[in-house]
Amino acid sequence: MKIFFTSLTLLGIIFWLANCKVPTKSAAVVSDPYAESRGKHVAAINLLIKGREQVSVDSVFQNLKVLGGFPAENLVFAMDKWAQALGVDCSHCHNTGNWASDEKPQKEIARQMVNMGELINAELRKIPGLKSERPTVNCITCHRGALKPALRMQ
Ligand code: HEC
Ligand code: HEC
């Protein structure tokens, strides 16, 4: 009897584990072929700012026009998230030999996207009756791993 119950519990756990895995597997997994390359850039910049991680981002980096008011270490993290949201490497927006340079037009587009996002969020938060306390649209909401956001369902 005891063995029966033990195996039943074990079976239950196995099923529970299997069920837990289902949503992770079936959730839309967006491929991220540039993750490794970005990881190297992120590591290099983290090394560059070593000891200044907690210093305000504006005093550590040279050419920030829309971002500010947070510790330096969060910038590279945010950059990696942006790149992932668009499905690109850092080089889509940057000359990776000169991060502060504005020579790639995509970098300026990204700044405009930040401004647009703020406008959208301000409008969004005027809509009464939404579920979230602070309803938010961000890069991922639209891009979902693609440069050109979808206009129709698959
Ligand atoms: C979608 C475009 C985009 C991608 C992709 C992107 N960045 Fe950026 N990055 C920007 C923009 C825009 C700024 C400037 C923000 C501002 O003006 O406040 C910036 C600023 C920076 C800066 C500060 C440079 C300085 O001194 O002013 C660094 C360092 C940086 N990015 C690193 C990275 C790394 C590393 C990656 C990849 C993991 C990356 N970026 C991916 C758009 C991008
Ligand atoms: C409300 C939806 C929306 C949000 C939010 C949004 N984008 Fe976009 N983004 C678009 C659309 C639409 C385009 C234009 C695609 C096209 O060319 O038709 C675009 C284009 C871009 C491009 C140019 C892509 C290229 O072809 O090189 C960049 C870079 C970009 N977005 C970065 C960002 C970043 C970074 C964020 C977050 C800070 C962001 N976007 C947030 C909708 C959005």
Short mmCIF file of C-alpha atoms and ligand atoms in Angstrom, two decimals:
data_model
loop_
_atom_site.label_atom_id
_atom_site.label_comp_id
_atom_site.label_asym_id
_atom_site.label_seq_id
_atom_site.Cartn_x
_atom_site.Cartn_y
_atom_site.Cartn_z
CA MET A 1 0.00 0.00 0.00
CA LYS A 2 2.77 2.36 1.03
CA ILE A 3 4.66 1.63 -2.18
CA PHE A 4 1.46 2.22 -4.13
CA PHE A 5 1.01 5.66 -2.59
CA THR A 6 4.68 6.52 -2.96
CA SER A 7 4.59 5.66 -6.65
CA LEU A 8 1.33 7.60 -7.01
CA THR A 9 2.96 10.63 -5.43
CA LEU A 10 6.01 10.17 -7.65
CA LEU A 11 3.79 9.89 -10.71
CA GLY A 12 1.98 13.02 -9.58
CA ILE A 13 5.27 14.90 -9.27
CA ILE A 14 6.40 13.69 -12.69
CA PHE A 15 3.14 14.82 -14.26
CA TRP A 16 3.33 18.12 -12.43
CA LEU A 17 6.86 18.67 -13.67
CA ALA A 18 5.89 17.67 -17.19
CA ASN A 19 2.95 20.08 -17.08
CA CYS A 20 5.16 22.84 -15.79
CA LYS A 21 7.39 22.43 -18.79
CA VAL A 22 4.60 22.60 -21.33
CA PRO A 23 3.98 26.38 -21.19
CA THR A 24 7.72 27.14 -21.45
CA LYS A 25 8.01 24.90 -24.48
CA SER A 26 4.87 26.07 -26.25
CA ALA A 27 5.43 29.77 -25.52
CA ALA A 28 6.56 31.59 -28.65
CA VAL A 29 10.33 31.18 -28.49
CA VAL A 30 11.92 33.88 -30.62
CA SER A 31 15.29 32.79 -31.96
CA ASP A 32 18.18 34.99 -30.87
CA PRO A 33 21.20 34.12 -33.06
CA TYR A 34 23.18 37.19 -31.92
CA ALA A 35 23.03 36.48 -28.18
CA GLU A 36 26.61 35.20 -28.05
CA SER A 37 28.11 38.08 -29.99
CA ARG A 38 26.21 40.60 -27.85
CA GLY A 39 27.40 38.81 -24.73
CA LYS A 40 30.99 39.55 -25.75
CA HIS A 41 30.25 43.25 -26.27
CA VAL A 42 28.42 43.42 -22.96
CA ALA A 43 31.37 41.78 -21.16
CA ALA A 44 33.84 44.19 -22.80
CA ILE A 45 31.84 47.25 -21.74
CA ASN A 46 31.34 45.91 -18.23
CA LEU A 47 35.12 45.60 -18.00
CA LEU A 48 35.53 49.14 -19.31
CA ILE A 49 33.27 50.61 -16.61
CA LYS A 50 34.60 48.40 -13.82
CA GLY A 51 34.56 50.27 -10.50
CA ARG A 52 32.07 52.83 -11.88
CA GLU A 53 29.04 50.50 -12.15
CA GLN A 54 27.05 52.50 -9.61
CA VAL A 55 28.02 55.92 -10.95
CA SER A 56 25.26 57.80 -12.81
CA VAL A 57 25.11 56.67 -16.42
CA ASP A 58 25.47 60.24 -17.74
CA SER A 59 28.90 60.68 -16.15
CA VAL A 60 30.21 57.33 -17.39
CA PHE A 61 29.08 57.44 -21.04
CA GLN A 62 29.59 60.29 -23.48
CA ASN A 63 26.65 60.75 -25.78
CA LEU A 64 23.32 60.11 -24.07
CA LYS A 65 20.38 62.21 -25.23
CA VAL A 66 17.32 60.27 -24.08
CA LEU A 67 18.51 57.90 -21.37
CA GLY A 68 19.62 58.99 -17.91
CA GLY A 69 19.08 58.92 -14.18
CA PHE A 70 20.19 55.34 -13.46
CA PRO A 71 23.45 53.55 -12.55
CA ALA A 72 25.90 52.95 -15.41
CA GLU A 73 25.72 49.16 -15.11
CA ASN A 74 22.06 49.20 -16.20
CA LEU A 75 22.77 50.77 -19.59
CA VAL A 76 24.43 47.76 -21.16
CA PHE A 77 21.72 45.53 -19.75
CA ALA A 78 19.07 47.75 -21.37
CA MET A 79 21.03 47.75 -24.66
CA ASP A 80 21.07 43.97 -24.71
CA LYS A 81 17.29 43.93 -24.15
CA TRP A 82 16.72 46.41 -26.98
CA ALA A 83 18.85 44.37 -29.36
CA GLN A 84 17.05 41.19 -28.35
CA ALA A 85 13.67 42.89 -28.83
CA LEU A 86 14.65 43.77 -32.40
CA GLY A 87 16.45 40.48 -33.15
CA VAL A 88 19.77 42.19 -33.94
CA ASP A 89 23.38 42.51 -32.81
CA CYS A 90 24.70 45.73 -31.24
CA SER A 91 26.19 46.62 -34.62
CA HIS A 92 22.71 47.28 -36.03
CA CYS A 93 22.79 50.66 -34.26
CA HIS A 94 26.47 51.06 -33.36
CA ASN A 95 29.92 51.28 -34.78
CA THR A 96 31.18 48.78 -32.20
CA GLY A 97 34.63 50.43 -32.30
CA ASN A 98 33.09 53.73 -31.16
CA TRP A 99 29.93 53.30 -29.08
CA ALA A 100 29.33 57.03 -28.61
CA SER A 101 29.27 57.68 -32.37
CA ASP A 102 25.93 58.55 -34.03
CA GLU A 103 27.04 57.46 -37.50
CA LYS A 104 24.37 54.75 -37.83
CA PRO A 105 20.89 56.18 -38.50
CA GLN A 106 19.30 53.29 -36.57
CA LYS A 107 20.71 54.74 -33.36
CA GLU A 108 18.80 57.98 -33.86
CA ILE A 109 15.68 56.01 -34.82
CA ALA A 110 15.99 54.14 -31.52
CA ARG A 111 16.09 57.48 -29.66
CA GLN A 112 12.91 58.55 -31.47
CA MET A 113 11.35 55.20 -30.51
CA VAL A 114 12.09 55.92 -26.84
CA ASN A 115 10.34 59.30 -27.16
CA MET A 116 7.42 57.72 -29.00
CA GLY A 117 7.13 55.06 -26.28
CA GLU A 118 6.86 57.77 -23.64
CA LEU A 119 4.05 59.48 -25.58
CA ILE A 120 2.20 56.18 -26.05
CA ASN A 121 2.54 55.29 -22.38
CA ALA A 122 1.26 58.71 -21.32
CA GLU A 123 -1.84 58.19 -23.51
CA LEU A 124 -2.21 54.58 -22.40
CA ARG A 125 -2.27 55.58 -18.75
CA LYS A 126 -5.19 57.95 -19.40
CA ILE A 127 -7.42 55.00 -20.35
CA PRO A 128 -9.53 54.05 -17.33
CA GLY A 129 -10.30 50.47 -16.36
CA LEU A 130 -7.13 48.70 -17.58
CA LYS A 131 -5.89 45.66 -15.66
CA SER A 132 -2.37 46.84 -14.78
CA GLU A 133 -1.63 49.45 -12.18
CA ARG A 134 0.86 50.94 -14.62
CA PRO A 135 -0.03 49.76 -18.12
CA THR A 136 3.06 49.85 -20.32
CA VAL A 137 4.15 49.50 -23.91
CA ASN A 138 7.87 48.86 -24.53
CA CYS A 139 10.12 47.81 -27.43
CA ILE A 140 9.17 44.16 -26.98
CA THR A 141 5.43 44.86 -27.13
CA CYS A 142 5.77 45.88 -30.78
CA HIS A 143 8.99 44.36 -32.08
CA ARG A 144 8.93 40.86 -30.58
CA GLY A 145 12.28 39.93 -32.10
CA ALA A 146 11.74 41.62 -35.47
CA LEU A 147 12.86 44.92 -37.00
CA LYS A 148 9.48 45.40 -38.59
CA PRO A 149 6.58 44.77 -36.19
CA ALA A 150 3.84 42.51 -37.49
CA LEU A 151 0.66 44.00 -38.91
CA ARG A 152 -1.32 40.80 -38.95
CA MET A 153 -1.59 37.49 -37.09
CA GLN A 154 0.52 34.62 -38.47
C1 HEC B 1 18.22 49.67 -31.48
C2 HEC B 1 19.48 50.37 -31.44
C3 HEC B 1 20.51 49.96 -30.46
C4 HEC B 1 21.04 48.72 -30.24
C5 HEC B 1 20.65 47.42 -30.92
C6 HEC B 1 22.07 48.87 -29.26
N1 HEC B 1 22.18 50.17 -28.89
FE1 HEC B 1 23.55 50.96 -27.61
N2 HEC B 1 22.70 52.79 -27.83
C7 HEC B 1 21.60 53.07 -28.62
C8 HEC B 1 21.22 54.45 -28.41
C9 HEC B 1 20.03 55.16 -29.05
C10 HEC B 1 22.13 55.00 -27.49
C11 HEC B 1 22.15 56.43 -26.97
C12 HEC B 1 21.04 56.63 -25.95
C13 HEC B 1 20.82 58.10 -25.63
O1 HEC B 1 21.01 58.94 -26.51
O2 HEC B 1 20.41 58.38 -24.48
C14 HEC B 1 23.07 53.93 -27.16
C15 HEC B 1 24.15 54.08 -26.30
C16 HEC B 1 25.06 53.08 -26.01
C17 HEC B 1 26.27 53.26 -25.25
C18 HEC B 1 26.78 54.55 -24.64
C19 HEC B 1 27.84 55.15 -25.55
C20 HEC B 1 28.27 56.54 -25.11
O3 HEC B 1 29.39 56.67 -24.59
O4 HEC B 1 27.47 57.48 -25.25
C21 HEC B 1 26.89 52.04 -25.17
C22 HEC B 1 28.20 51.72 -24.46
C23 HEC B 1 26.06 51.11 -25.89
N3 HEC B 1 24.97 51.78 -26.41
C24 HEC B 1 26.32 49.77 -26.01
C25 HEC B 1 25.51 48.85 -26.68
C26 HEC B 1 25.73 47.44 -26.68
C27 HEC B 1 26.85 46.71 -25.96
C28 HEC B 1 24.76 46.89 -27.46
C29 HEC B 1 24.49 45.44 -27.73
C30 HEC B 1 24.37 44.58 -26.56
C31 HEC B 1 23.92 47.99 -27.94
N4 HEC B 1 24.41 49.15 -27.43
C32 HEC B 1 22.84 47.83 -28.77
C33 HEC B 1 20.99 52.21 -29.48
C34 HEC B 1 21.23 50.87 -29.59
C1 HEC B 2 4.21 51.08 -30.73
C2 HEC B 2 5.08 50.13 -31.40
C3 HEC B 2 6.57 50.31 -31.27
C4 HEC B 2 7.31 50.43 -30.13
C5 HEC B 2 6.83 50.51 -28.69
C6 HEC B 2 8.69 50.47 -30.55
N1 HEC B 2 8.77 50.39 -31.91
FE1 HEC B 2 10.48 50.47 -33.00
N2 HEC B 2 9.38 50.40 -34.72
C7 HEC B 2 8.00 50.29 -34.77
C8 HEC B 2 7.58 50.33 -36.16
C9 HEC B 2 6.14 50.21 -36.64
C10 HEC B 2 8.76 50.49 -36.92
C11 HEC B 2 8.86 50.68 -38.42
C12 HEC B 2 9.04 49.38 -39.15
C13 HEC B 2 9.02 49.69 -40.63
O1 HEC B 2 10.09 50.01 -41.17
O2 HEC B 2 7.96 49.62 -41.21
C14 HEC B 2 9.87 50.51 -35.98
C15 HEC B 2 11.19 50.61 -36.36
C16 HEC B 2 12.27 50.62 -35.48
C17 HEC B 2 13.65 50.68 -35.86
C18 HEC B 2 14.19 50.71 -37.28
C19 HEC B 2 14.35 49.27 -37.69
C20 HEC B 2 15.23 49.08 -38.88
O3 HEC B 2 14.70 48.74 -39.94
O4 HEC B 2 16.45 49.21 -38.72
C21 HEC B 2 14.39 50.66 -34.72
C22 HEC B 2 15.91 50.72 -34.63
C23 HEC B 2 13.46 50.58 -33.62
N3 HEC B 2 12.19 50.56 -34.12
C24 HEC B 2 13.83 50.50 -32.30
C25 HEC B 2 12.94 50.48 -31.24
C26 HEC B 2 13.34 50.48 -29.86
C27 HEC B 2 14.77 50.46 -29.35
C28 HEC B 2 12.19 50.51 -29.13
C29 HEC B 2 12.03 50.60 -27.62
C30 HEC B 2 12.76 51.69 -26.98
C31 HEC B 2 11.08 50.52 -30.06
N4 HEC B 2 11.57 50.48 -31.33
C32 HEC B 2 9.75 50.56 -29.68
C33 HEC B 2 7.15 50.17 -33.71
C34 HEC B 2 7.50 50.28 -32.39
#
